[in-house]
Short mmCIF file of C-alpha atoms in Angstrom, two decimals:
data_model
loop_
_atom_site.label_atom_id
_atom_site.label_comp_id
_atom_site.label_asym_id
_atom_site.label_seq_id
_atom_site.Cartn_x
_atom_site.Cartn_y
_atom_site.Cartn_z
CA MET A 1 255.47 -59.03 140.94
CA ALA A 2 258.55 -56.40 140.29
CA HIS A 3 255.66 -53.46 139.22
CA ARG A 4 254.92 -53.54 142.85
CA ALA A 5 258.14 -52.60 144.06
CA ILE A 6 258.57 -50.44 141.32
CA GLU A 7 255.44 -47.88 141.84
CA THR A 8 256.88 -47.93 145.52
CA LEU A 9 260.10 -46.79 144.07
CA LEU A 10 257.95 -44.27 142.07
CA ARG A 11 256.40 -43.04 144.84
CA GLN A 12 258.94 -41.90 146.92
CA THR A 13 258.60 -38.42 149.16
CA VAL A 14 262.16 -37.75 147.63
CA LYS A 15 262.30 -38.01 144.21
CA ALA A 16 265.23 -39.85 141.74
CA ASN A 17 266.07 -38.59 138.57
CA ARG A 18 264.97 -41.49 136.99
CA VAL A 19 264.37 -45.08 137.63
CA ILE A 20 265.59 -47.48 135.36
CA LEU A 21 264.74 -51.40 135.20
CA TRP A 22 267.12 -53.26 133.29
CA LEU A 23 266.58 -55.99 131.88
CA ALA A 24 268.17 -59.20 129.59
CA GLU A 25 267.80 -58.77 126.25
CA SER A 26 268.60 -62.81 126.23
CA GLU A 27 264.66 -63.36 128.45
CA PHE A 28 263.35 -60.98 126.86
CA PRO A 29 264.04 -61.35 123.00
CA ASN A 30 260.68 -59.40 122.12
CA ARG A 31 261.45 -56.84 124.65
CA GLU A 32 258.40 -54.55 125.46
CA LYS A 33 255.94 -57.00 124.03
CA ASP A 34 257.14 -59.72 126.24
CA LEU A 35 256.64 -57.47 129.69
CA PRO A 36 253.16 -57.81 131.53
CA GLU A 37 250.66 -54.64 131.08
CA GLU A 38 251.24 -54.22 134.55
CA LEU A 39 255.09 -53.05 134.70
CA LEU A 40 254.27 -51.38 130.99
CA ASN A 41 251.95 -48.97 132.33
CA LEU A 42 254.67 -48.00 134.58
CA VAL A 43 256.38 -46.16 132.21
CA SER A 44 253.55 -43.11 131.78
CA GLU A 45 254.39 -42.84 135.43
CA GLY A 46 258.17 -42.11 134.80
CA LEU A 47 259.49 -46.03 134.72
CA THR A 48 263.02 -45.68 132.56
CA ILE A 49 263.29 -49.80 130.50
CA GLU A 50 266.69 -50.02 129.92
CA TRP A 51 268.44 -53.45 128.17
CA CYS A 52 271.40 -55.24 128.62
CA GLU A 53 273.44 -58.35 128.44
CA ASN A 54 272.07 -61.47 131.11
CA LEU A 55 273.92 -60.51 134.22
CA LYS A 56 272.39 -61.94 137.11
CA SER A 57 271.96 -59.80 139.77
CA TYR A 58 274.87 -57.35 138.67
CA LYS A 59 272.25 -56.34 136.15
CA LYS A 60 270.71 -53.81 138.49
CA ILE A 61 274.29 -52.03 138.95
CA ILE A 62 277.29 -52.78 136.36
CA PRO A 63 275.48 -51.23 133.09
CA ALA A 64 274.36 -48.12 135.36
CA LEU A 65 278.15 -47.37 136.20
CA LYS A 66 279.07 -47.30 132.85
CA LYS A 67 276.27 -45.80 131.00
CA TYR A 68 276.21 -43.06 133.79
CA PRO A 69 279.51 -43.06 135.38
CA ASN A 70 279.14 -39.63 137.49
CA ALA A 71 275.46 -40.03 138.51
CA LEU A 72 274.53 -40.42 142.19
CA ILE A 73 273.43 -44.97 141.92
CA CYS A 74 270.82 -45.99 143.98
CA ILE A 75 269.54 -49.80 143.81
CA ALA A 76 267.34 -51.71 144.85
CA ASP A 77 265.45 -55.01 145.23
CA ASP A 78 262.52 -56.37 142.86
CA ASP A 79 261.17 -58.70 145.07
CA ASN A 80 260.67 -55.61 148.06
CA LEU A 81 258.24 -53.15 148.98
CA TYR A 82 259.41 -49.81 150.40
CA SER A 83 258.43 -46.84 152.56
CA SER A 84 257.82 -43.33 151.33
CA ASP A 85 260.96 -42.29 152.66
CA TRP A 86 263.38 -44.61 151.45
CA LEU A 87 264.85 -43.54 149.43
CA ARG A 88 265.34 -39.41 151.68
CA LYS A 89 266.12 -41.41 154.09
CA LEU A 90 269.36 -42.63 151.84
CA TYR A 91 269.94 -39.34 150.53
CA ASP A 92 270.02 -37.65 153.59
CA SER A 93 272.88 -39.77 154.86
CA TYR A 94 274.58 -39.25 151.88
CA LEU A 95 274.60 -35.88 152.13
CA ASN A 96 275.66 -35.99 155.61
CA SER A 97 278.60 -38.14 154.74
CA PRO A 98 279.24 -37.36 150.76
CA ASN A 99 282.59 -39.97 150.53
CA VAL A 100 280.94 -42.96 152.26
CA ILE A 101 278.88 -45.43 151.27
CA SER A 102 274.87 -45.23 152.58
CA GLY A 103 272.70 -48.32 153.41
CA ALA A 104 268.94 -49.11 154.70
CA ARG A 105 270.37 -52.70 155.78
CA MET A 106 273.78 -54.08 156.70
CA ARG A 107 275.25 -57.21 158.25
CA ARG A 108 278.92 -56.52 160.05
CA ILE A 109 281.53 -58.96 159.17
CA GLU A 110 282.65 -61.19 162.10
CA PHE A 111 285.95 -62.51 163.42
CA SER A 112 286.03 -65.09 166.12
CA SER A 113 288.49 -64.55 169.24
CA ASP A 114 291.63 -65.86 167.51
CA GLY A 115 290.93 -63.64 164.98
CA TRP A 116 289.19 -65.99 161.84
CA VAL A 117 286.34 -64.52 160.13
CA GLN A 118 283.60 -66.37 160.88
CA ALA A 119 280.56 -67.75 158.41
CA TYR A 120 278.53 -65.51 156.83
CA GLY A 121 275.38 -66.84 158.56
CA ARG A 122 276.88 -65.52 161.56
CA TRP A 123 277.36 -61.85 160.51
CA ARG A 124 275.03 -60.12 162.66
CA LEU A 125 272.75 -57.29 161.74
CA SER A 126 273.38 -54.13 162.11
CA THR A 127 272.54 -50.59 162.20
CA SER A 128 275.39 -48.74 163.18
CA SER A 129 275.56 -44.94 161.63
CA THR A 130 279.32 -45.38 161.60
CA PRO A 131 280.95 -46.16 159.16
CA SER A 132 283.95 -48.56 158.74
CA PHE A 133 285.46 -51.75 156.35
CA LEU A 134 283.26 -54.35 158.27
CA ASN A 135 279.93 -53.14 157.00
CA ILE A 136 278.22 -54.54 153.64
CA LEU A 137 275.09 -53.51 153.11
CA THR A 138 272.64 -56.13 152.17
CA GLY A 139 270.57 -55.63 148.70
CA VAL A 140 266.69 -55.28 150.40
CA GLY A 141 267.64 -52.42 151.72
CA GLY A 142 268.99 -50.75 149.07
CA ALA A 143 272.42 -48.88 148.78
CA LEU A 144 272.99 -45.20 148.04
CA TYR A 145 276.63 -45.07 145.86
CA PRO A 146 278.05 -42.04 145.27
CA PRO A 147 280.59 -40.65 142.25
CA GLU A 148 284.03 -42.80 141.89
CA SER A 149 282.98 -44.91 144.49
CA PHE A 150 283.98 -48.15 143.55
CA HIS A 151 287.87 -50.16 142.53
CA GLU A 152 288.54 -50.14 138.95
CA ASP A 153 287.78 -53.92 137.95
CA VAL A 154 283.79 -53.48 139.55
CA SER A 155 283.04 -53.74 136.06
CA ARG A 156 285.06 -56.45 134.82
CA GLU A 157 282.12 -59.84 133.87
CA ASP A 158 285.08 -61.65 133.67
CA LEU A 159 286.69 -61.49 137.36
CA PHE A 160 283.29 -61.54 139.73
CA MET A 161 280.88 -63.91 137.00
CA LYS A 162 283.91 -66.07 137.96
CA LEU A 163 285.00 -65.29 141.50
CA ALA A 164 281.15 -64.67 142.91
CA PRO A 165 278.96 -65.23 139.74
CA ARG A 166 275.50 -64.58 142.71
CA GLY A 167 277.49 -62.75 144.96
CA ASP A 168 276.63 -59.05 144.43
CA ASP A 169 276.92 -57.67 147.55
CA LEU A 170 280.04 -59.21 148.42
CA TRP A 171 281.57 -57.87 145.08
CA LEU A 172 280.30 -54.45 145.60
CA TRP A 173 281.47 -54.40 149.20
CA ALA A 174 284.86 -55.49 147.85
CA MET A 175 285.33 -53.63 144.97
CA ALA A 176 284.60 -50.44 147.75
CA VAL A 177 286.45 -50.85 150.15
CA LEU A 178 289.40 -51.57 147.69
CA ASN A 179 288.95 -48.15 147.15
CA ASP A 180 289.21 -46.76 150.57
CA ARG A 181 285.27 -46.43 150.87
CA LYS A 182 283.57 -47.07 153.53
CA ILE A 183 280.09 -48.25 154.32
CA LYS A 184 277.12 -47.26 157.02
CA ALA A 185 273.50 -47.46 157.72
CA THR A 186 271.13 -44.75 157.35
CA ASP A 187 271.20 -42.25 159.97
CA ASP A 188 268.44 -42.59 162.79
CA TYR A 189 266.40 -45.07 160.05
CA GLU A 190 265.18 -48.29 161.19
CA PHE A 191 264.13 -50.59 157.45
CA VAL A 192 261.98 -53.34 158.09
CA ALA A 193 262.36 -55.92 154.86
CA ASN A 194 258.82 -55.66 152.97
CA PRO A 195 258.84 -58.85 150.81
CA ILE A 196 256.12 -59.40 148.53
CA ALA A 197 254.04 -62.08 149.01
CA GLY A 198 255.35 -65.43 147.41
CA SER A 199 258.64 -63.43 145.49
CA GLN A 200 260.96 -65.66 148.27
CA GLU A 201 260.09 -68.89 146.93
CA CYS A 202 263.17 -68.59 144.34
CA ALA A 203 265.20 -65.39 146.16
CA LEU A 204 268.97 -65.81 145.90
CA TRP A 205 269.29 -65.49 149.66
CA ASN A 206 268.42 -68.91 149.58
CA VAL A 207 271.27 -70.31 147.77
CA ASN A 208 274.09 -67.69 149.11
CA GLY A 209 272.72 -67.89 152.98
CA LEU A 210 271.50 -71.34 153.75
CA ASP A 211 273.95 -73.02 151.50
CA GLY A 212 277.04 -71.46 152.25
CA GLU A 213 277.56 -70.30 149.07
CA ASN A 214 278.36 -66.83 150.28
CA ASP A 215 281.67 -68.10 152.56
CA GLU A 216 282.96 -70.30 148.89
CA GLN A 217 282.73 -66.50 147.24
CA LEU A 218 283.97 -64.45 150.24
CA THR A 219 286.67 -66.96 150.06
CA ASN A 220 287.18 -65.96 146.01
CA ILE A 221 287.24 -62.68 146.65
CA LEU A 222 289.64 -62.91 148.57
CA GLU A 223 291.89 -65.25 147.30
CA ASN A 224 292.12 -62.78 144.23
CA TYR A 225 292.51 -59.63 146.42
CA PRO A 226 295.26 -60.61 149.68
CA GLN A 227 295.30 -56.72 150.01
CA LEU A 228 291.87 -57.00 150.65
CA LEU A 229 292.28 -59.24 153.44
CA THR A 230 295.32 -56.89 154.96
CA LYS A 231 292.97 -54.13 154.89
CA LEU A 232 289.79 -56.29 156.46
CA CYS A 233 292.26 -57.07 159.50
CA GLU A 234 293.52 -53.75 159.63
CA ALA A 235 290.14 -52.35 160.07
CA TYR A 236 289.59 -54.88 162.48
CA ALA A 237 292.88 -54.10 165.36
CA VAL A 238 292.12 -51.02 164.72
CA GLU A 239 288.28 -51.02 166.24
CA HIS A 240 288.95 -54.06 168.56
CA PHE A 241 292.24 -52.51 170.13
CA GLY A 242 292.55 -48.58 168.65
CA ALA A 243 296.27 -47.42 169.11
CA ASN A 244 296.40 -49.44 172.49
CA VAL A 245 298.71 -51.85 170.92
CA PRO A 246 302.44 -52.50 171.54
CA ARG A 247 304.70 -50.76 170.03
CA ARG A 248 307.96 -52.46 167.83
CA THR A 249 310.53 -51.16 165.32
CA THR A 250 310.31 -51.02 161.99
CA PHE A 251 312.22 -53.04 159.28
CA ASP A 252 312.25 -52.06 155.22
CA ARG A 253 314.11 -52.66 152.25
CA ASN A 254 316.81 -50.70 154.03
CA GLY A 255 316.86 -52.77 157.14
CA TRP A 256 315.97 -52.46 161.04
CA SER A 257 315.05 -48.48 161.58
CA GLY A 258 315.68 -46.65 165.10
CA GLY A 259 311.72 -45.82 164.42
CA ILE A 260 309.11 -47.31 166.51
CA SER A 261 305.44 -47.44 164.61
CA SER A 262 302.42 -48.84 165.80
CA GLY A 263 302.39 -52.56 166.98
CA LYS A 264 298.73 -52.58 165.24
CA ASP A 265 301.29 -53.70 162.01
CA GLU A 266 302.17 -56.71 163.08
CA LEU A 267 299.07 -57.31 164.70
CA ILE A 268 297.29 -57.12 160.95
CA GLN A 269 299.72 -59.55 159.04
CA VAL A 270 299.57 -61.98 162.37
CA LEU A 271 295.40 -62.01 161.57
CA ALA A 272 295.92 -61.88 157.65
CA GLU A 273 298.64 -64.68 158.31
CA ASN A 274 295.98 -66.69 160.28
CA TYR A 275 293.07 -66.46 157.63
CA ARG A 276 295.38 -67.73 155.09
CA LEU A 277 297.02 -70.72 157.32
CA ARG A 278 293.73 -71.36 158.66
CA ALA A 279 291.78 -71.44 154.94
CA LEU A 280 294.78 -73.88 154.13
CA MET A 281 294.28 -76.59 156.75
CA GLU A 282 290.80 -76.67 155.83
CA ALA A 283 292.30 -77.29 152.87
CA GLN A 284 294.09 -80.69 154.22
CA LYS A 285 292.45 -81.92 156.43
CA ARG A 286 289.45 -82.46 153.29
CA ILE A 287 292.50 -83.81 150.33
CA HIS A 288 293.06 -85.96 153.96
CA ARG A 289 289.07 -87.29 154.00
CA LEU A 290 289.90 -87.92 150.08
CA GLU A 291 292.82 -89.75 150.98
CA SER A 292 291.53 -92.02 153.88
CA GLN A 293 288.05 -92.45 151.60
CA ASN A 294 289.60 -93.51 148.99
CA ALA A 295 292.92 -95.55 149.26
CA LEU A 296 294.14 -98.63 147.65
CA ASN A 297 293.65 -100.90 151.33
CA VAL A 298 289.85 -99.16 151.89
CA ARG A 299 289.06 -99.89 148.09
CA LEU A 300 290.40 -103.51 147.89
CA GLY A 301 289.95 -103.87 151.17
CA ASN A 302 292.64 -104.75 154.03
CA ILE A 303 291.33 -108.80 154.46
CA VAL A 304 291.71 -109.31 150.79
CA ILE A 305 295.16 -107.92 150.18
CA GLN A 306 296.44 -109.55 153.61
CA SER A 307 295.08 -113.31 152.11
CA ILE A 308 295.98 -113.24 148.76
CA ASP A 309 299.57 -114.82 147.68
CA SER A 310 301.56 -114.41 144.43
CA ARG A 311 299.21 -117.39 142.54
CA SER A 312 295.64 -115.69 143.76
CA LEU A 313 296.82 -112.43 142.63
CA LEU A 314 295.89 -113.61 138.61
CA SER A 315 292.78 -114.78 139.76
CA ILE A 316 291.72 -110.61 140.92
CA PRO A 317 289.04 -109.39 138.01
CA ALA A 318 290.77 -107.23 135.69
CA GLN A 319 288.39 -104.53 136.87
CA LEU A 320 290.75 -104.38 140.45
CA GLY A 321 293.88 -105.21 138.53
CA LYS A 322 293.25 -101.61 136.96
CA ILE A 323 292.35 -99.66 140.33
CA TRP A 324 295.55 -101.51 141.92
CA ARG A 325 297.81 -100.28 138.71
CA GLU A 326 296.06 -96.75 138.54
CA SER A 327 296.53 -96.49 142.78
CA SER A 328 299.90 -97.38 142.03
CA ARG A 329 301.13 -94.77 139.71
CA LYS A 330 303.65 -92.38 140.90
CA THR A 331 303.49 -90.33 137.95
CA SER A 332 300.16 -87.93 137.25
CA PRO A 333 298.47 -88.36 133.89
CA GLU A 334 299.23 -86.72 130.51
CA SER A 335 295.84 -84.09 131.13
CA LEU A 336 297.36 -83.07 134.67
CA GLY A 337 300.39 -82.92 132.96
CA GLU A 338 303.42 -83.66 134.69
CA LYS A 339 304.12 -82.75 138.88
CA PHE A 340 300.19 -81.64 137.94
CA GLY A 341 300.94 -78.87 135.64
CA LYS A 342 298.24 -79.14 132.99
CA LEU A 343 295.90 -79.23 136.12
CA ILE A 344 297.23 -75.96 137.93
CA ALA A 345 296.74 -74.14 134.67
CA VAL A 346 293.13 -75.52 134.40
CA TYR A 347 292.83 -73.70 137.79
CA ASP A 348 294.08 -70.64 136.95
CA GLN A 349 291.49 -70.01 133.95
CA GLY A 350 288.50 -71.66 136.00
CA GLY A 351 288.77 -72.71 139.26
CA PHE A 352 287.33 -75.30 141.37
CA ALA A 353 285.07 -76.18 138.92
CA ALA A 354 287.12 -77.23 135.83
CA VAL A 355 289.33 -79.26 137.98
CA LYS A 356 286.43 -80.43 139.24
CA LYS A 357 285.88 -81.35 135.42
CA ARG A 358 288.72 -82.79 134.61
CA LEU A 359 289.38 -84.60 137.37
CA SER A 360 286.19 -86.67 136.44
CA ASP A 361 287.73 -88.31 133.86
CA ALA A 362 287.49 -92.37 134.92
CA SER A 363 290.74 -93.27 134.50
CA ILE A 364 292.07 -90.62 136.91
CA SER A 365 292.24 -93.00 140.29
CA PRO A 366 290.95 -91.62 143.55
CA VAL A 367 294.17 -91.28 145.49
CA MET A 368 296.02 -89.73 142.00
CA GLN A 369 292.96 -86.98 141.98
CA ALA A 370 294.17 -86.62 146.23
CA ASP A 371 297.86 -85.87 144.77
CA ALA A 372 296.27 -83.28 142.24
CA TYR A 373 294.93 -81.73 145.22
CA THR A 374 297.71 -81.82 147.27
CA ALA A 375 299.25 -80.24 145.02
CA LEU A 376 297.26 -77.79 143.84
CA ALA A 377 296.53 -76.49 147.43
#
């Protein structure tokens, strides 16, 4: 279906210097011989096909950033039809605000009244042309990135494939904000998505949006870049409270100073700490549920425990005896390390997926798993 989207990109009123379709060599081992004729016919009309490694949805920008570091790069989804003035609107927006990233469709990161970042599904669509760190572009609308828009980590495959393997929108937003680039919608342009018929059955938003994967990926990014959380909270504080916030004396490495500064600094730290504590609380609640569901008295049953005596203990089946021994163990097994040190190292290398794999060992009891998650938290 991609040729239909590309046809609309080739027929823009403002022409791009080059329209590139990035394809993974591993998916098309015979290269052009594996491509449909409808797509190959567009090469004579201006399409360039370039080959790269399989970076999933990141293919549309990471290879281009590496090959064309000084170019204005505009990205578009391959499952949407674009109006003929789409690129002109993006380019005009860039000319009006050359240090800002512009896009045709974005969402606004929402906070609850107590400063908690709400779930992705509650972020509203926005058409604001006011630049902000709280704006995040969505792929279907496209985006125009000026040179040097991103933090130096933007092309680190080891990071984005670990933290947000399906969340390229989130990753690009984070890398822009870390580089102090604000984001805005195009001026006076109302973008309407026009997906190609049949293309949404396997669309990425089904996983990221509906299944909540965007929330997990955003958490991963914020954990890896805590300074990003501070910038988020700062933007929230400034845009909602402005300069009309309490003032306080400041403290630095030399002690208390006699001067005063805006109290928004304190508010920012409070909001950031609130976010961290709420995240920790949610983790502890999940751990408590795990402990409650798998505690020894649940597995064996209160009645069984209360009714047996020392002689009937010998009649307990071997499997129940094994559960008892495993559940009463106080020290972590060798595979998890003393004080779960090995498990923590596993998390540092591979995140929660690696932790779950290590804990899937049948010899590790549910209670020990709960202890492991507690140590990890």
